XYZ file of N, CA and C in Angstrom:
384
model
N -4.023 10.725 15.604
C -3.001 9.769 16.013
C -3.258 8.436 15.305
N -2.211 7.916 14.695
C -2.333 6.633 14.016
C -2.341 5.497 15.045
N -3.316 4.619 14.917
C -3.368 3.427 15.766
C -3.543 2.201 14.884
N -2.796 1.166 15.207
C -2.842 -0.092 14.471
C -3.078 -1.215 15.472
N -4.086 -2.031 15.227
C -4.426 -3.110 16.148
C -4.442 -4.425 15.376
N -3.523 -5.313 15.742
C -3.444 -6.616 15.089
C -4.324 -7.634 15.815
N -4.786 -8.612 15.053
C -5.524 -9.728 15.635
C -5.373 -10.936 14.720
N -5.752 -12.093 15.237
C -5.753 -13.307 14.423
C -4.619 -14.276 14.686
N -3.701 -13.893 15.561
C -2.606 -14.807 15.871
C -3.096 -16.001 16.672
N -2.220 -16.986 16.836
C -2.585 -18.161 17.609
C -1.597 -19.278 17.418
N -1.994 -20.456 17.858
C -1.175 -21.664 17.758
C -1.712 -22.523 16.624
N -0.813 -22.953 15.746
C -1.227 -23.766 14.606
C -0.153 -24.809 14.336
N -0.548 -25.928 13.786
C 0.425 -26.962 13.425
C 1.114 -26.618 12.111
N 2.302 -27.148 11.950
C 3.031 -26.947 10.699
C 2.174 -27.372 9.514
N 2.197 -26.546 8.480
C 1.371 -26.796 7.308
C 0.016 -26.105 7.364
N -0.324 -25.587 8.518
C -1.613 -24.938 8.694
C -1.634 -23.499 8.193
N -2.759 -22.838 8.441
C -2.978 -21.473 7.953
C -3.495 -20.577 9.060
N -3.208 -19.306 8.928
C -3.767 -18.276 9.809
C -3.993 -17.023 8.984
N -4.928 -16.208 9.436
C -5.169 -14.923 8.785
C -5.073 -13.828 9.834
N -4.098 -12.969 9.671
C -3.937 -11.839 10.570
C -4.667 -10.622 10.014
N -5.197 -9.807 10.914
C -5.846 -8.566 10.530
C -5.153 -7.394 11.225
N -5.149 -6.265 10.554
C -4.617 -5.026 11.124
C -5.660 -3.945 10.908
N -6.325 -3.556 11.996
C -7.324 -2.498 11.928
C -6.637 -1.165 12.179
N -6.743 -0.276 11.199
C -6.053 1.017 11.281
C -7.039 2.135 11.568
N -6.630 3.078 12.394
C -7.419 4.284 12.651
C -6.473 5.476 12.671
N -7.049 6.657 12.452
C -6.217 7.855 12.435
C -5.473 8.041 11.130
N -5.812 7.259 10.131
C -5.185 7.402 8.829
C -6.152 6.925 7.758
N -5.847 7.293 6.521
C -6.578 6.789 5.364
C -5.647 5.833 4.636
N -6.086 4.583 4.453
C -5.196 3.566 3.901
C -4.565 3.996 2.583
N -5.284 4.692 1.765
C -4.742 5.088 0.471
C -3.554 6.024 0.573
N -3.358 6.629 1.737
C -2.267 7.577 1.933
C -1.063 6.953 2.634
N -1.171 5.669 2.981
C -0.117 5.009 3.739
C 0.255 3.672 3.103
N 1.495 3.290 3.294
C 1.928 1.930 3.019
C 1.861 1.156 4.333
N 1.400 -0.081 4.257
C 1.259 -0.926 5.436
C 2.111 -2.181 5.263
N 2.946 -2.438 6.229
C 3.811 -3.616 6.172
C 3.578 -4.511 7.382
N 3.987 -5.752 7.240
C 4.011 -6.702 8.352
C 5.476 -7.012 8.665
N 5.799 -6.901 9.919
C 7.139 -7.179 10.430
C 7.002 -8.301 11.458
N 7.963 -9.180 11.530
C 7.917 -10.204 12.564
C 9.247 -10.282 13.305
N 9.150 -10.743 14.532
C 10.354 -10.979 15.317
C 10.203 -12.296 16.047
N 11.002 -13.262 15.653
C 10.991 -14.562 16.290
C 11.884 -14.584 17.513
N 11.763 -15.603 18.346
C 12.586 -15.698 19.552
C 14.077 -15.726 19.222
N 14.812 -14.780 19.767
C 16.242 -14.713 19.537
C 16.641 -14.259 18.144
N 15.688 -13.718 17.400
C 15.977 -13.295 16.022
C 15.822 -11.788 15.854
N 16.400 -11.277 14.778
C 16.225 -9.877 14.418
C 14.829 -9.668 13.829
N 14.382 -8.439 13.861
C 13.133 -8.117 13.197
C 13.277 -8.336 11.696
N 12.222 -8.853 11.083
C 12.265 -9.192 9.659
C 11.018 -8.649 8.963
N 11.214 -7.937 7.893
C 10.077 -7.496 7.096
C 9.496 -8.675 6.340
N 8.192 -8.814 6.398
C 7.505 -9.953 5.792
C 6.829 -9.566 4.491
N 6.052 -8.479 4.541
C 5.312 -8.065 3.357
C 4.950 -6.597 3.491
N 4.554 -6.029 2.349
C 4.126 -4.638 2.334
C 3.081 -4.454 1.251
N 2.143 -3.551 1.516
C 1.126 -3.253 0.521
C 0.933 -1.745 0.434
N 0.755 -1.266 -0.803
C 0.344 0.112 -1.026
C -1.138 0.064 -1.366
N -2.008 0.310 -0.406
C -3.450 0.183 -0.672
C -3.960 1.115 -1.763
N -3.221 2.167 -2.071
C -3.683 3.094 -3.099
C -3.764 2.432 -4.466
N -2.848 1.522 -4.764
C -2.885 0.835 -6.056
C -2.843 -0.685 -5.920
N -2.806 -1.183 -4.695
C -2.831 -2.627 -4.471
C -1.523 -3.340 -4.692
N -0.447 -2.614 -4.961
C 0.839 -3.272 -5.192
C 1.333 -3.917 -3.901
N 1.926 -5.087 -4.030
C 2.382 -5.856 -2.875
C 3.828 -6.298 -3.046
N 4.466 -6.497 -1.926
C 5.874 -6.879 -1.904
C 6.048 -7.919 -0.801
N 6.951 -8.887 -1.036
C 7.135 -9.974 -0.080
C 8.606 -10.289 0.129
N 8.919 -10.708 1.350
C 10.244 -11.254 1.612
C 10.350 -12.613 0.926
N 11.572 -12.963 0.524
C 11.777 -14.250 -0.144
C 11.318 -15.418 0.736
N 11.472 -15.263 2.048
C 11.159 -16.359 2.969
C 9.676 -16.707 3.009
N 8.813 -15.801 2.560
C 7.370 -16.053 2.634
C 6.693 -15.994 1.271
N 7.423 -15.586 0.256
C 6.844 -15.432 -1.072
C 6.242 -16.747 -1.554
N 5.002 -16.674 -1.984
C 4.295 -17.868 -2.429
C 3.475 -18.536 -1.344
N 3.734 -18.175 -0.082
C 2.971 -18.754 1.043
C 2.084 -17.724 1.721
N 2.543 -16.472 1.759
C 1.806 -15.406 2.421
C 1.233 -14.457 1.376
N 0.057 -13.901 1.692
C -0.586 -12.923 0.821
C -1.105 -11.772 1.671
N -0.767 -10.560 1.290
C -1.302 -9.394 1.989
C -2.325 -8.705 1.106
N -3.359 -8.184 1.739
C -4.423 -7.509 1.003
C -5.014 -6.430 1.904
N -5.866 -5.594 1.322
C -6.481 -4.539 2.114
C -7.948 -4.384 1.767
N -8.723 -3.998 2.767
C -10.112 -3.598 2.571
C -10.144 -2.115 2.920
N -10.015 -1.270 1.898
C -9.866 0.154 2.158
C -11.111 0.754 2.806
N -12.266 0.212 2.492
C -13.507 0.719 3.078
C -13.546 0.481 4.580
N -12.888 -0.608 5.017
C -12.881 -0.940 6.450
C -11.563 -0.535 7.108
N -10.684 0.103 6.340
C -9.381 0.521 6.881
C -8.644 -0.642 7.546
N -8.666 -1.773 6.892
C -8.079 -2.984 7.456
C -7.164 -3.653 6.432
N -6.041 -4.133 6.922
C -5.082 -4.877 6.097
C -4.984 -6.294 6.641
N -4.814 -7.237 5.745
C -4.776 -8.646 6.125
C -3.450 -9.289 5.710
N -3.108 -10.335 6.442
C -1.977 -11.181 6.044
C -2.457 -12.620 6.120
N -2.651 -13.210 4.950
C -3.067 -14.605 4.864
C -1.807 -15.458 4.809
N -1.677 -16.372 5.770
C -0.472 -17.194 5.864
C -0.840 -18.651 5.678
N -0.231 -19.292 4.693
C -0.485 -20.700 4.417
C 0.834 -21.460 4.455
N 0.742 -22.769 4.592
C 1.954 -23.574 4.623
C 2.905 -23.148 5.721
N 2.352 -22.863 6.888
C 3.171 -22.333 7.978
C 4.219 -23.341 8.441
N 5.371 -22.799 8.817
C 6.491 -23.602 9.274
C 6.869 -23.163 10.688
N 7.530 -24.030 11.444
C 7.972 -23.609 12.788
C 8.825 -22.328 12.748
N 9.585 -22.137 11.668
C 10.393 -20.919 11.544
C 9.557 -19.651 11.417
N 8.269 -19.785 11.136
C 7.384 -18.623 11.053
C 6.928 -18.163 12.433
N 7.267 -18.920 13.464
C 6.890 -18.537 14.829
C 7.510 -17.191 15.181
N 6.676 -16.247 15.582
C 7.141 -14.885 15.863
C 5.985 -14.040 16.364
N 6.325 -12.867 16.851
C 5.323 -11.824 17.061
C 5.245 -11.050 15.750
N 4.033 -10.887 15.256
C 3.818 -10.201 13.985
C 3.253 -8.808 14.271
N 3.925 -7.810 13.716
C 3.532 -6.424 13.899
C 3.034 -5.828 12.585
N 2.014 -5.023 12.694
C 1.526 -4.221 11.577
C 2.169 -2.838 11.725
N 2.752 -2.340 10.645
C 3.432 -1.050 10.692
C 2.985 -0.200 9.515
N 3.038 1.109 9.700
C 2.539 2.016 8.666
C 3.465 3.210 8.489
N 3.498 3.728 7.263
C 4.273 4.936 6.972
C 3.587 5.670 5.832
N 3.623 6.987 5.864
C 2.973 7.731 4.779
C 3.607 7.402 3.423
N 2.786 7.359 2.416
C 3.299 7.152 1.067
C 4.093 8.376 0.611
N 5.155 8.117 -0.112
C 5.964 9.177 -0.687
C 5.424 9.522 -2.067
N 5.665 10.758 -2.490
C 5.136 11.177 -3.782
C 5.915 10.559 -4.933
N 7.198 10.262 -4.705
C 8.050 9.777 -5.802
C 7.808 8.296 -6.108
N 7.683 7.482 -5.074
C 7.423 6.059 -5.292
C 6.889 5.454 -4.016
N 6.365 4.245 -4.083
C 5.741 3.601 -2.932
C 6.714 3.499 -1.755
N 6.192 3.776 -0.580
C 7.001 3.614 0.624
C 7.404 2.159 0.837
N 6.699 1.238 0.185
C 7.073 -0.179 0.281
C 8.454 -0.451 -0.325
N 8.956 0.469 -1.087
C 10.285 0.306 -1.685
C 11.404 0.768 -0.742
N 10.992 1.181 0.456
C 11.969 1.583 1.466
C 12.033 0.498 2.540
N 12.769 0.753 3.599
C 12.979 -0.275 4.631
C 11.772 -0.343 5.544
N 11.083 -1.469 5.546
C 9.830 -1.585 6.270
C 10.011 -1.462 7.773
N 11.127 -1.935 8.311
C 11.324 -1.854 9.753
C 11.566 -0.415 10.212
N 11.740 0.516 9.268
C 11.887 1.930 9.616
C 10.556 2.674 9.630
N 9.467 1.984 9.309
C 8.162 2.639 9.306
C 7.858 3.213 10.687
N 7.128 4.337 10.727
C 6.990 5.099 11.959
C 5.924 4.651 12.937
N 4.867 4.007 12.465
C 3.760 3.638 13.348
C 3.680 2.122 13.472
N 3.576 1.655 14.716
C 3.584 0.222 14.992
C 2.382 -0.174 15.829
N 1.857 -1.372 15.564
C 0.853 -1.955 16.433
C 1.522 -2.664 17.598
N 0.708 -3.294 18.438
C 1.243 -3.946 19.631
C 1.727 -5.369 19.352
N 1.360 -5.904 18.209
C 1.803 -7.235 17.810
C 0.832 -8.335 18.180
N 0.913 -9.423 17.428
C 0.113 -10.614 17.721
C 1.011 -11.833 17.578
N 0.903 -12.758 18.518
C 1.792 -13.924 18.548
C 1.292 -15.005 17.602
N 2.203 -15.504 16.794
C 1.941 -16.671 15.947
C 2.924 -17.761 16.349
N 2.397 -18.916 16.708
C 3.232 -20.047 17.093
C 2.896 -21.237 16.212
N 3.909 -21.787 15.569
C 3.720 -22.925 14.677
C 4.444 -24.121 15.288
N 3.679 -25.145 15.603
C 4.262 -26.338 16.206
C 4.636 -27.352 15.135
N 5.676 -28.125 15.421
C 6.150 -29.109 14.431
C 5.461 -30.449 14.610
């Protein structure tokens, strides 16, 4: 059974930084694509970033590109989301999600909010 556990959320002032972690079990990172999804108060779910740990390729939403960085430690089965230059609009619950890699191309090229396995989420609050 795939389990994803997020940590690292908290309260930070605008312009600050946070690092989220997603500890994965029941899977091998190289066989899965891992994405971060967020849902702010009164907002739709939004895909933030995705990584294919098998080759390290990364993808970002325009809203976070240049501010957020996703990476993986395959030996520890953990994925990270480094967030810098945080804005109040980044306030949301951040979820780690996973889906098996496809043979034809990276699962990151598909819709991240459709990924099958979800963590419980971690709250990020950015004050102005």
